[in-house]
PDB file of C-alpha atoms in Angstrom:
ATOM      1  CA  MET A1420     -17.674 -39.317 -22.827  1.00 47.00           C
ATOM      2  CA  LYS A1421     -20.904 -38.867 -20.781  1.00 51.00           C
ATOM      3  CA  SER A1422     -21.415 -38.080 -17.080  1.00 53.00           C
ATOM      4  CA  ASN A1423     -22.283 -41.801 -16.487  1.00 58.00           C
ATOM      5  CA  ASP A1424     -18.726 -42.609 -17.336  1.00 77.00           C
ATOM      6  CA  VAL A1425     -17.485 -40.485 -14.622  1.00 83.00           C
ATOM      7  CA  ASN A1426     -19.826 -42.024 -12.114  1.00 84.00           C
ATOM      8  CA  THR A1427     -18.660 -45.375 -12.845  1.00 84.00           C
ATOM      9  CA  TYR A1428     -15.086 -44.311 -11.753  1.00 82.00           C
ATOM     10  CA  TYR A1429     -16.173 -43.984  -8.175  1.00 82.00           C
ATOM     11  CA  GLU A1430     -18.133 -47.305  -8.317  1.00 84.00           C
ATOM     12  CA  LYS A1431     -15.120 -49.020  -9.664  1.00 84.00           C
ATOM     13  CA  LEU A1432     -13.101 -47.285  -6.791  1.00 83.00           C
ATOM     14  CA  GLN A1433     -15.509 -48.589  -4.237  1.00 83.00           C
ATOM     15  CA  LYS A1434     -15.279 -52.189  -5.647  1.00 85.00           C
ATOM     16  CA  LYS A1435     -11.438 -51.730  -5.445  1.00 83.00           C
ATOM     17  CA  MET A1436     -11.088 -52.319  -9.193  1.00 85.00           C
ATOM     18  CA  TYR A1437      -8.483 -49.836  -9.291  1.00 81.00           C
ATOM     19  CA  SER A1438      -6.636 -47.534  -6.551  1.00 84.00           C
ATOM     20  CA  ARG A1439      -7.106 -43.935  -5.815  1.00 83.00           C
ATOM     21  CA  GLU A1440      -4.048 -42.928  -7.900  1.00 85.00           C
ATOM     22  CA  GLU A1441      -5.568 -44.702 -10.801  1.00 85.00           C
ATOM     23  CA  CYS A1442      -8.890 -43.148 -10.293  1.00 86.00           C
ATOM     24  CA  ILE A1443      -7.395 -39.698 -10.166  1.00 87.00           C
ATOM     25  CA  LEU A1444      -5.370 -40.317 -13.469  1.00 88.00           C
ATOM     26  CA  GLU A1445      -8.557 -41.310 -15.101  1.00 87.00           C
ATOM     27  CA  LEU A1446     -10.453 -38.172 -14.152  1.00 88.00           C
ATOM     28  CA  ALA A1447      -7.631 -36.021 -15.193  1.00 88.00           C
ATOM     29  CA  GLU A1448      -7.586 -37.816 -18.542  1.00 88.00           C
ATOM     30  CA  PHE A1449     -11.507 -36.926 -18.558  1.00 89.00           C
ATOM     31  CA  ILE A1450     -10.725 -33.269 -18.061  1.00 88.00           C
ATOM     32  CA  SER A1451      -8.068 -33.340 -20.855  1.00 89.00           C
ATOM     33  CA  GLN A1452     -10.184 -34.940 -23.353  1.00 88.00           C
ATOM     34  CA  ASN A1453     -13.553 -33.353 -22.513  1.00 87.00           C
ATOM     35  CA  TYR A1454     -12.648 -29.803 -21.332  1.00 86.00           C
ATOM     36  CA  PRO A1455     -15.740 -28.294 -23.217  1.00 87.00           C
ATOM     37  CA  VAL A1456     -17.936 -29.796 -20.651  1.00 86.00           C
ATOM     38  CA  PHE A1457     -16.584 -27.159 -18.070  1.00 86.00           C
ATOM     39  CA  GLY A1458     -17.488 -24.167 -20.363  1.00 81.00           C
ATOM     40  CA  THR A1459     -15.228 -21.989 -22.534  1.00 80.00           C
ATOM     41  CA  SER A1460     -12.561 -21.241 -19.778  1.00 78.00           C
ATOM     42  CA  LEU A1461     -10.755 -24.434 -20.528  1.00 85.00           C
ATOM     43  CA  PHE A1462     -10.208 -23.743 -24.106  1.00 86.00           C
ATOM     44  CA  ASP A1463      -7.320 -21.863 -22.917  1.00 84.00           C
ATOM     45  CA  GLU A1464      -4.607 -24.578 -22.851  1.00 86.00           C
ATOM     46  CA  ASP A1465      -2.343 -22.798 -20.313  1.00 86.00           C
ATOM     47  CA  LEU A1466      -5.408 -22.742 -17.851  1.00 87.00           C
ATOM     48  CA  ARG A1467      -6.518 -26.197 -18.801  1.00 88.00           C
ATOM     49  CA  SER A1468      -2.889 -27.379 -17.782  1.00 89.00           C
ATOM     50  CA  GLU A1469      -3.155 -25.517 -14.390  1.00 89.00           C
ATOM     51  CA  VAL A1470      -6.325 -27.097 -13.654  1.00 90.00           C
ATOM     52  CA  ILE A1471      -5.222 -30.765 -14.465  1.00 90.00           C
ATOM     53  CA  LEU A1472      -1.953 -30.146 -12.423  1.00 89.00           C
ATOM     54  CA  MET A1473      -3.752 -28.742  -9.337  1.00 88.00           C
ATOM     55  CA  PHE A1474      -6.260 -31.641  -9.558  1.00 88.00           C
ATOM     56  CA  LEU A1475      -3.397 -34.176  -9.734  1.00 88.00           C
ATOM     57  CA  GLU A1476      -1.956 -32.507  -6.587  1.00 85.00           C
ATOM     58  CA  LYS A1477      -4.950 -32.425  -4.517  1.00 82.00           C
ATOM     59  CA  GLY A1478      -7.031 -35.326  -6.073  1.00 78.00           C
ATOM     60  CA  LYS A1479      -6.789 -37.570  -3.078  1.00 76.00           C
ATOM     61  CA  ASN A1480      -8.378 -35.009  -0.736  1.00 81.00           C
ATOM     62  CA  PHE A1481     -11.106 -34.517  -3.384  1.00 84.00           C
ATOM     63  CA  LEU A1482     -11.933 -38.288  -3.354  1.00 85.00           C
ATOM     64  CA  SER A1483     -11.911 -38.422   0.350  1.00 82.00           C
ATOM     65  CA  ARG A1484     -14.506 -35.647   0.743  1.00 85.00           C
ATOM     66  CA  TYR A1485     -17.182 -36.887  -1.466  1.00 85.00           C
ATOM     67  CA  ASN A1486     -20.385 -37.951   0.202  1.00 85.00           C
ATOM     68  CA  PRO A1487     -22.841 -39.994  -2.064  1.00 84.00           C
ATOM     69  CA  LEU A1488     -25.646 -38.852   0.115  1.00 84.00           C
ATOM     70  CA  LEU A1489     -25.379 -35.350  -1.357  1.00 83.00           C
ATOM     71  CA  GLY A1490     -25.578 -36.085  -5.005  1.00 84.00           C
ATOM     72  CA  ASP A1491     -23.892 -38.272  -7.904  1.00 86.00           C
ATOM     73  CA  PHE A1492     -20.149 -38.291  -8.376  1.00 88.00           C
ATOM     74  CA  PHE A1493     -20.218 -36.346 -11.647  1.00 89.00           C
ATOM     75  CA  THR A1494     -22.070 -33.428 -10.096  1.00 87.00           C
ATOM     76  CA  TYR A1495     -19.558 -33.264  -7.136  1.00 88.00           C
ATOM     77  CA  PHE A1496     -16.553 -33.647  -9.719  1.00 89.00           C
ATOM     78  CA  TYR A1497     -18.006 -30.915 -12.112  1.00 89.00           C
ATOM     79  CA  GLY A1498     -18.399 -28.443  -9.077  1.00 88.00           C
ATOM     80  CA  TYR A1499     -14.952 -29.242  -7.840  1.00 88.00           C
ATOM     81  CA  ILE A1500     -13.397 -28.475 -11.185  1.00 89.00           C
ATOM     82  CA  MET A1501     -15.347 -25.334 -11.684  1.00 89.00           C
ATOM     83  CA  ASN A1502     -14.198 -24.223  -8.294  1.00 87.00           C
ATOM     84  CA  THR A1503     -10.654 -24.990  -9.224  1.00 89.00           C
ATOM     85  CA  ILE A1504     -10.996 -22.944 -12.311  1.00 88.00           C
ATOM     86  CA  PHE A1505     -12.176 -19.986 -10.499  1.00 84.00           C
ATOM     87  CA  LEU A1506      -9.553 -20.332  -7.801  1.00 85.00           C
ATOM     88  CA  ILE A1507      -6.831 -20.410 -10.412  1.00 86.00           C
ATOM     89  CA  LYS A1508      -8.254 -17.377 -12.243  1.00 83.00           C
ATOM     90  CA  LYS A1509      -8.565 -15.620  -9.116  1.00 79.00           C
ATOM     91  CA  ASN A1510      -5.062 -16.164  -8.221  1.00 80.00           C
ATOM     92  CA  ASN A1511      -3.760 -15.283 -11.640  1.00 79.00           C
ATOM     93  CA  ALA A1512      -5.828 -12.033 -11.497  1.00 75.00           C
ATOM     94  CA  LYS A1513      -4.304 -11.151  -8.333  1.00 72.00           C
ATOM     95  CA  LYS A1514      -0.750 -11.622  -9.526  1.00 73.00           C
ATOM     96  CA  LEU A1515      -1.670  -9.604 -12.828  1.00 71.00           C
ATOM     97  CA  ILE A1516      -3.354  -6.838 -10.522  1.00 68.00           C
ATOM     98  CA  THR A1517      -0.327  -6.732  -8.339  1.00 66.00           C
ATOM     99  CA  LYS A1518       2.002  -6.356 -11.216  1.00 65.00           C
ATOM    100  CA  SER A1519      -0.329  -3.745 -12.924  1.00 65.00           C
ATOM    101  CA  ILE A1520      -0.399  -1.729  -9.661  1.00 63.00           C
ATOM    102  CA  VAL A1521       3.256  -1.840  -8.965  1.00 58.00           C
ATOM    103  CA  GLU A1522       3.951  -0.774 -12.662  1.00 58.00           C
ATOM    104  CA  LYS A1523       1.468   2.064 -12.451  1.00 63.00           C
ATOM    105  CA  GLU A1524       2.891   3.364  -9.084  1.00 56.00           C
ATOM    106  CA  LEU A1525       6.424   3.029 -10.259  1.00 53.00           C
ATOM    107  CA  GLU A1526       5.556   4.952 -13.352  1.00 58.00           C
ATOM    108  CA  LYS A1527       3.938   7.655 -11.074  1.00 59.00           C
ATOM    109  CA  LEU A1528       7.038   7.720  -8.932  1.00 50.00           C
ATOM    110  CA  CYS A1529       9.191   8.225 -11.943  1.00 52.00           C
ATOM    111  CA  GLN A1530       7.138  11.094 -13.148  1.00 54.00           C
ATOM    112  CA  ILE A1531       7.300  12.639  -9.688  1.00 46.00           C
ATOM    113  CA  SER A1532      11.006  12.165  -9.695  1.00 43.00           C
ATOM    114  CA  GLN A1533      11.572  13.769 -13.016  1.00 44.00           C
ATOM    115  CA  SER A1534       9.382  16.669 -11.814  1.00 47.00           C
ATOM    116  CA  GLN A1535      11.491  17.015  -8.720  1.00 43.00           C
ATOM    117  CA  ILE A1536      14.527  16.979 -10.619  1.00 38.00           C
ATOM    118  CA  SER A1537      13.314  19.848 -12.833  1.00 41.00           C
ATOM    119  CA  GLN A1538      11.934  21.956 -10.074  1.00 42.00           C
ATOM    120  CA  GLY A1539      14.996  21.173  -7.732  1.00 41.00           C
ATOM    121  CA  PRO A1540      15.235  19.488  -4.353  1.00 38.00           C
ATOM    122  CA  ALA A1541      12.108  18.968  -2.434  1.00 38.00           C
ATOM    123  CA  LEU A1542      11.651  19.188   1.380  1.00 37.00           C
ATOM    124  CA  ILE A1543      11.426  15.557   2.367  1.00 35.00           C
ATOM    125  CA  PRO A1544      12.219  13.538   5.454  1.00 38.00           C
ATOM    126  CA  VAL A1545      15.863  12.749   5.542  1.00 37.00           C
ATOM    127  CA  ASN A1546      18.194  11.284   8.119  1.00 40.00           C
ATOM    128  CA  SER A1547      21.504  12.561   6.834  1.00 38.00           C
ATOM    129  CA  PHE A1548      22.336  14.380   9.953  1.00 40.00           C
ATOM    130  CA  ALA A1549      19.748  13.227  12.564  1.00 40.00           C
ATOM    131  CA  SER A1550      17.855   9.793  12.554  1.00 40.00           C
ATOM    132  CA  PRO A1551      14.311  10.301  13.954  1.00 38.00           C
ATOM    133  CA  ARG A1552      14.728   6.804  15.312  1.00 35.00           C
ATOM    134  CA  VAL A1553      15.913   6.166  18.941  1.00 31.00           C
ATOM    135  CA  PRO A1554      18.675   5.955  20.076  1.00 37.00           C
ATOM    136  CA  TYR A1555      19.677   9.413  19.659  1.00 41.00           C
ATOM    137  CA  ARG A1556      23.237  10.629  20.024  1.00 47.00           C
ATOM    138  CA  ALA A1557      23.840  12.203  23.384  1.00 45.00           C
ATOM    139  CA  ARG A1558      23.866  16.037  23.333  1.00 54.00           C
ATOM    140  CA  LYS A1559      27.035  17.734  23.326  1.00 65.00           C
ATOM    141  CA  ILE A1560      25.801  20.934  24.638  1.00 71.00           C
ATOM    142  CA  THR A1561      23.430  21.822  27.369  1.00 79.00           C
ATOM    143  CA  PHE A1562      19.820  23.251  26.755  1.00 78.00           C
ATOM    144  CA  GLU A1563      21.055  26.694  28.083  1.00 80.00           C
ATOM    145  CA  GLU A1564      23.807  26.664  25.537  1.00 81.00           C
ATOM    146  CA  LEU A1565      21.543  25.688  22.853  1.00 83.00           C
ATOM    147  CA  ARG A1566      19.113  28.391  23.586  1.00 81.00           C
ATOM    148  CA  LYS A1567      21.983  30.963  23.718  1.00 84.00           C
ATOM    149  CA  GLY A1568      23.265  29.830  20.450  1.00 84.00           C
ATOM    150  CA  LEU A1569      19.890  30.424  18.787  1.00 85.00           C
ATOM    151  CA  GLN A1570      19.636  34.019  20.036  1.00 83.00           C
ATOM    152  CA  LEU A1571      19.170  36.784  17.405  1.00 82.00           C
ATOM    153  CA  SER A1572      19.070  40.464  17.918  1.00 73.00           C
ATOM    154  CA  ASP A1573      15.623  41.838  18.493  1.00 64.00           C
ATOM    155  CA  ASP A1574      15.475  44.060  15.303  1.00 65.00           C
ATOM    156  CA  CYS A1575      15.983  40.841  13.069  1.00 75.00           C
ATOM    157  CA  ARG A1576      12.277  40.194  12.480  1.00 78.00           C
ATOM    158  CA  THR A1577      12.798  38.562   9.143  1.00 81.00           C
ATOM    159  CA  LYS A1578      15.596  36.245  10.586  1.00 85.00           C
ATOM    160  CA  LYS A1579      13.310  35.228  13.462  1.00 86.00           C
ATOM    161  CA  ALA A1580      10.522  34.304  11.114  1.00 86.00           C
ATOM    162  CA  ILE A1581      13.228  32.235   9.105  1.00 87.00           C
ATOM    163  CA  LEU A1582      14.217  30.538  12.205  1.00 88.00           C
ATOM    164  CA  SER A1583      10.707  29.875  13.297  1.00 88.00           C
ATOM    165  CA  LEU A1584       9.913  28.297   9.908  1.00 88.00           C
ATOM    166  CA  THR A1585      13.007  26.202   9.834  1.00 88.00           C
ATOM    167  CA  LEU A1586      12.281  24.598  13.297  1.00 89.00           C
ATOM    168  CA  LYS A1587       8.687  24.192  12.240  1.00 88.00           C
ATOM    169  CA  ALA A1588       9.927  22.104   9.283  1.00 85.00           C
ATOM    170  CA  SER A1589      12.481  20.067  11.366  1.00 85.00           C
ATOM    171  CA  PHE A1590      11.205  16.683  10.233  1.00 82.00           C
ATOM    172  CA  TYR A1591      11.297  17.526   6.598  1.00 82.00           C
ATOM    173  CA  ILE A1592      14.289  20.139   5.990  1.00 83.00           C
ATOM    174  CA  THR A1593      17.324  18.729   4.283  1.00 83.00           C
ATOM    175  CA  GLU A1594      20.674  19.036   5.753  1.00 82.00           C
ATOM    176  CA  GLU A1595      22.041  21.159   2.907  1.00 84.00           C
ATOM    177  CA  LEU A1596      19.421  23.823   3.437  1.00 86.00           C
ATOM    178  CA  VAL A1597      20.090  23.756   7.176  1.00 86.00           C
ATOM    179  CA  TYR A1598      23.738  24.873   6.506  1.00 88.00           C
ATOM    180  CA  LYS A1599      22.748  27.605   4.131  1.00 88.00           C
ATOM    181  CA  ILE A1600      20.107  28.879   6.608  1.00 88.00           C
ATOM    182  CA  SER A1601      22.593  28.760   9.499  1.00 87.00           C
ATOM    183  CA  ASP A1602      25.039  30.828   7.448  1.00 88.00           C
ATOM    184  CA  PHE A1603      22.375  33.458   6.479  1.00 87.00           C
ATOM    185  CA  LEU A1604      21.146  33.763  10.113  1.00 86.00           C
ATOM    186  CA  GLU A1605      24.711  33.822  11.240  1.00 86.00           C
ATOM    187  CA  LEU A1606      24.254  30.892  13.548  1.00 86.00           C
ATOM    188  CA  LYS A1607      26.505  27.974  14.114  1.00 87.00           C
ATOM    189  CA  ALA A1608      25.311  25.051  11.893  1.00 86.00           C
ATOM    190  CA  GLU A1609      25.965  22.617  14.918  1.00 87.00           C
ATOM    191  CA  ILE A1610      23.584  24.780  17.076  1.00 87.00           C
ATOM    192  CA  LEU A1611      20.919  24.636  14.505  1.00 88.00           C
ATOM    193  CA  ILE A1612      21.247  20.883  13.863  1.00 89.00           C
ATOM    194  CA  GLU A1613      21.168  20.213  17.615  1.00 87.00           C
ATOM    195  CA  ALA A1614      17.806  22.210  17.802  1.00 88.00           C
ATOM    196  CA  ILE A1615      16.468  20.220  14.928  1.00 89.00           C
ATOM    197  CA  GLU A1616      17.418  16.957  16.679  1.00 86.00           C
ATOM    198  CA  LEU A1617      15.944  17.936  19.923  1.00 86.00           C
ATOM    199  CA  ILE A1618      12.625  18.511  18.111  1.00 87.00           C
ATOM    200  CA  LYS A1619      12.683  15.318  16.002  1.00 85.00           C
ATOM    201  CA  LYS A1620      13.232  13.393  19.190  1.00 84.00           C
ATOM    202  CA  ASP A1621      10.193  15.013  20.656  1.00 82.00           C
ATOM    203  CA  LEU A1622       8.221  14.162  17.541  1.00 81.00           C
ATOM    204  CA  GLU A1623       9.114  10.354  17.704  1.00 81.00           C
ATOM    205  CA  ASN A1624       5.830   9.193  18.996  1.00 81.00           C
ATOM    206  CA  LYS A1625       3.958  11.202  16.461  1.00 81.00           C
ATOM    207  CA  ARG A1626       6.294   9.796  13.817  1.00 81.00           C
ATOM    208  CA  LEU A1627       5.422   6.244  14.870  1.00 83.00           C
ATOM    209  CA  LYS A1628       1.643   7.063  14.687  1.00 83.00           C
ATOM    210  CA  LYS A1629       1.953   8.650  11.556  1.00 82.00           C
ATOM    211  CA  GLU A1630       3.731   5.575   9.943  1.00 82.00           C
ATOM    212  CA  LYS A1631       0.914   3.364  11.077  1.00 85.00           C
ATOM    213  CA  PHE A1632      -1.490   5.796   9.755  1.00 85.00           C
ATOM    214  CA  ASP A1633       0.232   5.912   6.317  1.00 83.00           C
ATOM    215  CA  LYS A1634       0.401   2.138   6.241  1.00 85.00           C
ATOM    216  CA  SER A1635      -3.326   1.796   6.781  1.00 86.00           C
ATOM    217  CA  ARG A1636      -3.949   4.431   4.047  1.00 83.00           C
ATOM    218  CA  ASN A1637      -1.779   2.813   1.626  1.00 83.00           C
ATOM    219  CA  ASN A1638      -3.328  -0.594   2.298  1.00 84.00           C
ATOM    220  CA  ALA A1639      -6.811   0.767   1.782  1.00 85.00           C
ATOM    221  CA  TYR A1640      -5.450   2.423  -1.546  1.00 84.00           C
ATOM    222  CA  THR A1641      -3.998  -0.925  -2.756  1.00 83.00           C
ATOM    223  CA  SER A1642      -6.958  -2.999  -1.771  1.00 85.00           C
ATOM    224  CA  HIS A1643      -9.331  -0.516  -3.633  1.00 85.00           C
ATOM    225  CA  LEU A1644      -7.189  -0.743  -6.955  1.00 83.00           C
ATOM    226  CA  LYS A1645      -7.128  -4.538  -6.555  1.00 83.00           C
ATOM    227  CA  LEU A1646     -10.801  -5.001  -6.111  1.00 85.00           C
ATOM    228  CA  GLU A1647     -11.652  -2.658  -9.016  1.00 85.00           C
ATOM    229  CA  LYS A1648      -9.338  -4.793 -11.263  1.00 82.00           C
ATOM    230  CA  GLU A1649     -10.765  -8.082  -9.963  1.00 82.00           C
ATOM    231  CA  ILE A1650     -14.278  -6.892 -10.735  1.00 85.00           C
ATOM    232  CA  GLN A1651     -13.261  -5.712 -14.259  1.00 84.00           C
ATOM    233  CA  LEU A1652     -11.698  -9.118 -15.045  1.00 80.00           C
ATOM    234  CA  LEU A1653     -14.910 -10.864 -13.770  1.00 80.00           C
ATOM    235  CA  LYS A1654     -16.980  -8.693 -16.034  1.00 83.00           C
ATOM    236  CA  ASP A1655     -14.775  -9.483 -18.932  1.00 80.00           C
ATOM    237  CA  GLU A1656     -15.208 -13.243 -18.151  1.00 75.00           C
ATOM    238  CA  ILE A1657     -19.051 -12.853 -18.251  1.00 76.00           C
ATOM    239  CA  LYS A1658     -18.861 -11.412 -21.814  1.00 73.00           C
ATOM    240  CA  VAL A1659     -17.482 -14.771 -23.036  1.00 67.00           C
ATOM    241  CA  GLU A1660     -19.105 -17.301 -20.687  1.00 63.00           C
ATOM    242  CA  HIS A1661     -22.133 -19.069 -21.785  1.00 63.00           C
ATOM    243  CA  ASN A1662     -22.610 -21.505 -18.786  1.00 66.00           C
ATOM    244  CA  SER A1663     -25.672 -20.147 -16.764  1.00 66.00           C
ATOM    245  CA  ASN A1664     -24.517 -21.577 -13.403  1.00 67.00           C
ATOM    246  CA  GLN A1665     -21.068 -20.053 -14.019  1.00 69.00           C
ATOM    247  CA  LEU A1666     -22.672 -16.647 -14.907  1.00 71.00           C
ATOM    248  CA  TYR A1667     -24.692 -16.737 -11.641  1.00 72.00           C
ATOM    249  CA  THR A1668     -21.426 -17.563  -9.738  1.00 77.00           C
ATOM    250  CA  TYR A1669     -19.645 -14.539 -11.404  1.00 77.00           C
ATOM    251  CA  GLU A1670     -22.474 -12.110 -10.626  1.00 82.00           C
ATOM    252  CA  ALA A1671     -22.466 -13.019  -7.080  1.00 84.00           C
ATOM    253  CA  LYS A1672     -18.712 -12.620  -6.823  1.00 85.00           C
ATOM    254  CA  ILE A1673     -18.951  -9.258  -8.522  1.00 86.00           C
ATOM    255  CA  GLU A1674     -21.567  -8.112  -6.158  1.00 88.00           C
ATOM    256  CA  LYS A1675     -19.419  -9.301  -3.008  1.00 89.00           C
ATOM    257  CA  LEU A1676     -16.234  -7.502  -4.507  1.00 88.00           C
ATOM    258  CA  ASP A1677     -18.205  -4.286  -5.244  1.00 89.00           C
ATOM    259  CA  ARG A1678     -19.444  -4.197  -1.592  1.00 90.00           C
ATOM    260  CA  ASP A1679     -15.803  -4.831  -0.383  1.00 90.00           C
ATOM    261  CA  ASN A1680     -14.647  -2.156  -2.899  1.00 88.00           C
ATOM    262  CA  HIS A1681     -17.091   0.578  -1.598  1.00 90.00           C
ATOM    263  CA  ARG A1682     -15.890  -0.223   2.064  1.00 90.00           C
ATOM    264  CA  GLN A1683     -12.283   0.235   1.007  1.00 87.00           C
ATOM    265  CA  ILE A1684     -13.419   3.687  -0.752  1.00 88.00           C
ATOM    266  CA  ASP A1685     -15.209   4.783   2.164  1.00 88.00           C
ATOM    267  CA  LYS A1686     -12.249   3.916   4.483  1.00 87.00           C
ATOM    268  CA  LEU A1687      -9.919   5.718   1.965  1.00 84.00           C
ATOM    269  CA  SER A1688     -12.004   8.725   1.888  1.00 85.00           C
ATOM    270  CA  ALA A1689     -12.115   9.021   5.592  1.00 86.00           C
ATOM    271  CA  LEU A1690      -8.366   8.542   5.984  1.00 83.00           C
ATOM    272  CA  ASN A1691      -7.643  11.183   3.297  1.00 81.00           C
ATOM    273  CA  GLU A1692      -9.837  13.651   5.131  1.00 81.00           C
ATOM    274  CA  LYS A1693      -7.922  12.987   8.204  1.00 78.00           C
ATOM    275  CA  TYR A1694      -4.647  13.398   6.334  1.00 76.00           C
ATOM    276  CA  ILE A1695      -5.835  16.714   4.763  1.00 75.00           C
ATOM    277  CA  ASN A1696      -6.878  18.045   8.208  1.00 72.00           C
ATOM    278  CA  GLY A1697      -3.346  17.147   9.455  1.00 68.00           C
ATOM    279  CA  ILE A1698      -4.403  14.693  12.076  1.00 67.00           C
ATOM    280  CA  ILE A1699      -0.976  13.565  12.683  1.00 70.00           C
ATOM    281  CA  ALA A1700       1.227  16.566  11.637  1.00 74.00           C
ATOM    282  CA  LEU A1701       4.881  15.948  12.176  1.00 80.00           C
ATOM    283  CA  LYS A1702       5.651  19.505  13.241  1.00 84.00           C
ATOM    284  CA  PRO A1703       6.520  20.873  16.780  1.00 86.00           C
ATOM    285  CA  SER A1704       4.140  23.158  18.684  1.00 84.00           C
ATOM    286  CA  ASN A1705       4.896  26.861  18.758  1.00 87.00           C
ATOM    287  CA  ALA A1706       5.375  26.436  22.428  1.00 88.00           C
ATOM    288  CA  ILE A1707       8.198  24.199  21.849  1.00 87.00           C
ATOM    289  CA  ILE A1708       9.822  26.424  19.409  1.00 88.00           C
ATOM    290  CA  SER A1709       9.476  29.329  21.772  1.00 88.00           C
ATOM    291  CA  ASP A1710      10.990  27.348  24.704  1.00 87.00           C
ATOM    292  CA  ILE A1711      14.114  26.396  22.464  1.00 85.00           C
ATOM    293  CA  THR A1712      14.632  29.891  20.786  1.00 86.00           C
ATOM    294  CA  GLY A1713      13.473  32.265  23.435  1.00 84.00           C
ATOM    295  CA  ILE A1714      11.196  33.943  20.992  1.00 85.00           C
ATOM    296  CA  CYS A1715       7.737  34.862  22.326  1.00 85.00           C
ATOM    297  CA  GLU A1716       5.142  32.205  21.413  1.00 87.00           C
ATOM    298  CA  ARG A1717       2.619  34.922  20.206  1.00 88.00           C
ATOM    299  CA  GLN A1718       5.461  36.305  18.015  1.00 86.00           C
ATOM    300  CA  ILE A1719       6.129  32.792  16.408  1.00 86.00           C
ATOM    301  CA  SER A1720       2.433  32.397  15.804  1.00 87.00           C
ATOM    302  CA  TYR A1721       2.453  35.736  13.997  1.00 85.00           C
ATOM    303  CA  TYR A1722       5.325  35.057  11.893  1.00 81.00           C
ATOM    304  CA  LEU A1723       3.944  31.747  10.775  1.00 83.00           C
ATOM    305  CA  PHE A1724       0.677  33.387  10.050  1.00 82.00           C
ATOM    306  CA  CYS A1725       2.203  36.099   7.969  1.00 79.00           C
ATOM    307  CA  ALA A1726       4.313  33.483   6.090  1.00 76.00           C
ATOM    308  CA  ARG A1727       1.420  31.337   5.332  1.00 75.00           C
ATOM    309  CA  LYS A1728      -0.717  34.267   4.170  1.00 72.00           C
ATOM    310  CA  GLY A1729       2.087  35.771   2.128  1.00 69.00           C
ATOM    311  CA  LYS A1730       2.198  38.898   4.335  1.00 63.00           C
ATOM    312  CA  LEU A1731       5.812  38.335   5.069  1.00 59.00           C
ATOM    313  CA  ASN A1732       7.992  38.898   2.043  1.00 56.00           C
ATOM    314  CA  LEU A1733      10.597  36.208   2.128  1.00 52.00           C
ATOM    315  CA  THR A1734      11.095  36.184  -1.661  1.00 48.00           C
ATOM    316  CA  ASP A1735      14.025  38.444  -1.779  1.00 44.00           C
ATOM    317  CA  LEU A1736      15.764  36.273   0.839  1.00 44.00           C
ATOM    318  CA  SER A1737      15.721  32.933  -1.221  1.00 43.00           C
ATOM    319  CA  GLY A1738      18.452  34.201  -3.481  1.00 43.00           C
ATOM    320  CA  ASP A1739      20.653  35.264  -0.547  1.00 42.00           C
ATOM    321  CA  ILE A1740      20.029  31.936   1.259  1.00 40.00           C
ATOM    322  CA  ASP A1741      20.691  29.934  -1.805  1.00 42.00           C
ATOM    323  CA  SER A1742      23.940  31.913  -2.441  1.00 43.00           C
ATOM    324  CA  ASN A1743      25.412  30.995   0.937  1.00 40.00           C
ATOM    325  CA  LYS A1744      27.505  27.667   0.640  1.00 38.00           C
ATOM    326  CA  GLU A1745      29.016  25.383   3.339  1.00 33.00           C
ATOM    327  CA  ASP A1746      32.410  26.467   4.628  1.00 29.00           C
TER     328      ASP A1746
END
């Protein structure tokens, strides 16, 4: 069938020789019988079926938008079908990309989980004894009672360091570890939990900002992976496509996707740099820890510095802490 035959469809429609529905069916039949006209893409029977189905669903709008002053009907029809092919491929690629990304990320999570199982429990945010979200439960003790309950003797330098580190990690420490540490420090677990709850409440605004930051970072990462996959799929299409017009379209699309991908990479790099520099660190200031514990702020800074630099030997304490069990 020739392009002139397609042009006659619109002429017959204008002369009311058949209805719009009949015209759409004729054109759908043309696609089915003459699919090589639209390049190698429609050799795929599944894709061809999707194109015909979409054309049948949206054909009426297709006819109403045709303007004879801009070109013959076949040229308009051909361009519409090529755009439909590209749209379906793009949608299918997005589904494939999303599925591929989800599978890869799940695989990574499984590997991380297996690693964590082998290494023991990690310090991760938990809500087992205090949710970081409002409303918080009313405090059962006064601030003065809390501070008094956290008092350690002046000669317990190591224990003060352990307490400082514990409160610094308030947002991430597990309930199980809190009970073990309280036993080791000879403090009431309820007092230590109360102090952690107080700190977590103070960190609520930071938590919300970090949640927003993490979402932005995750979106940039996902967009980057999707764009990379789309670019690769289009490059694969170029290898088997022989239609010069379609090749030009693919190359233009790849160029645009490549620019978008570089923007996402730059955004992700900037966010990662901020993340590494701790732009939104979920940890209390040394001043807050000092206010709660009564330990001098300079001492707390020194304890944390020593622990970070390995100048405070806490290795021998790990076994003692781990040996303490809940009552």
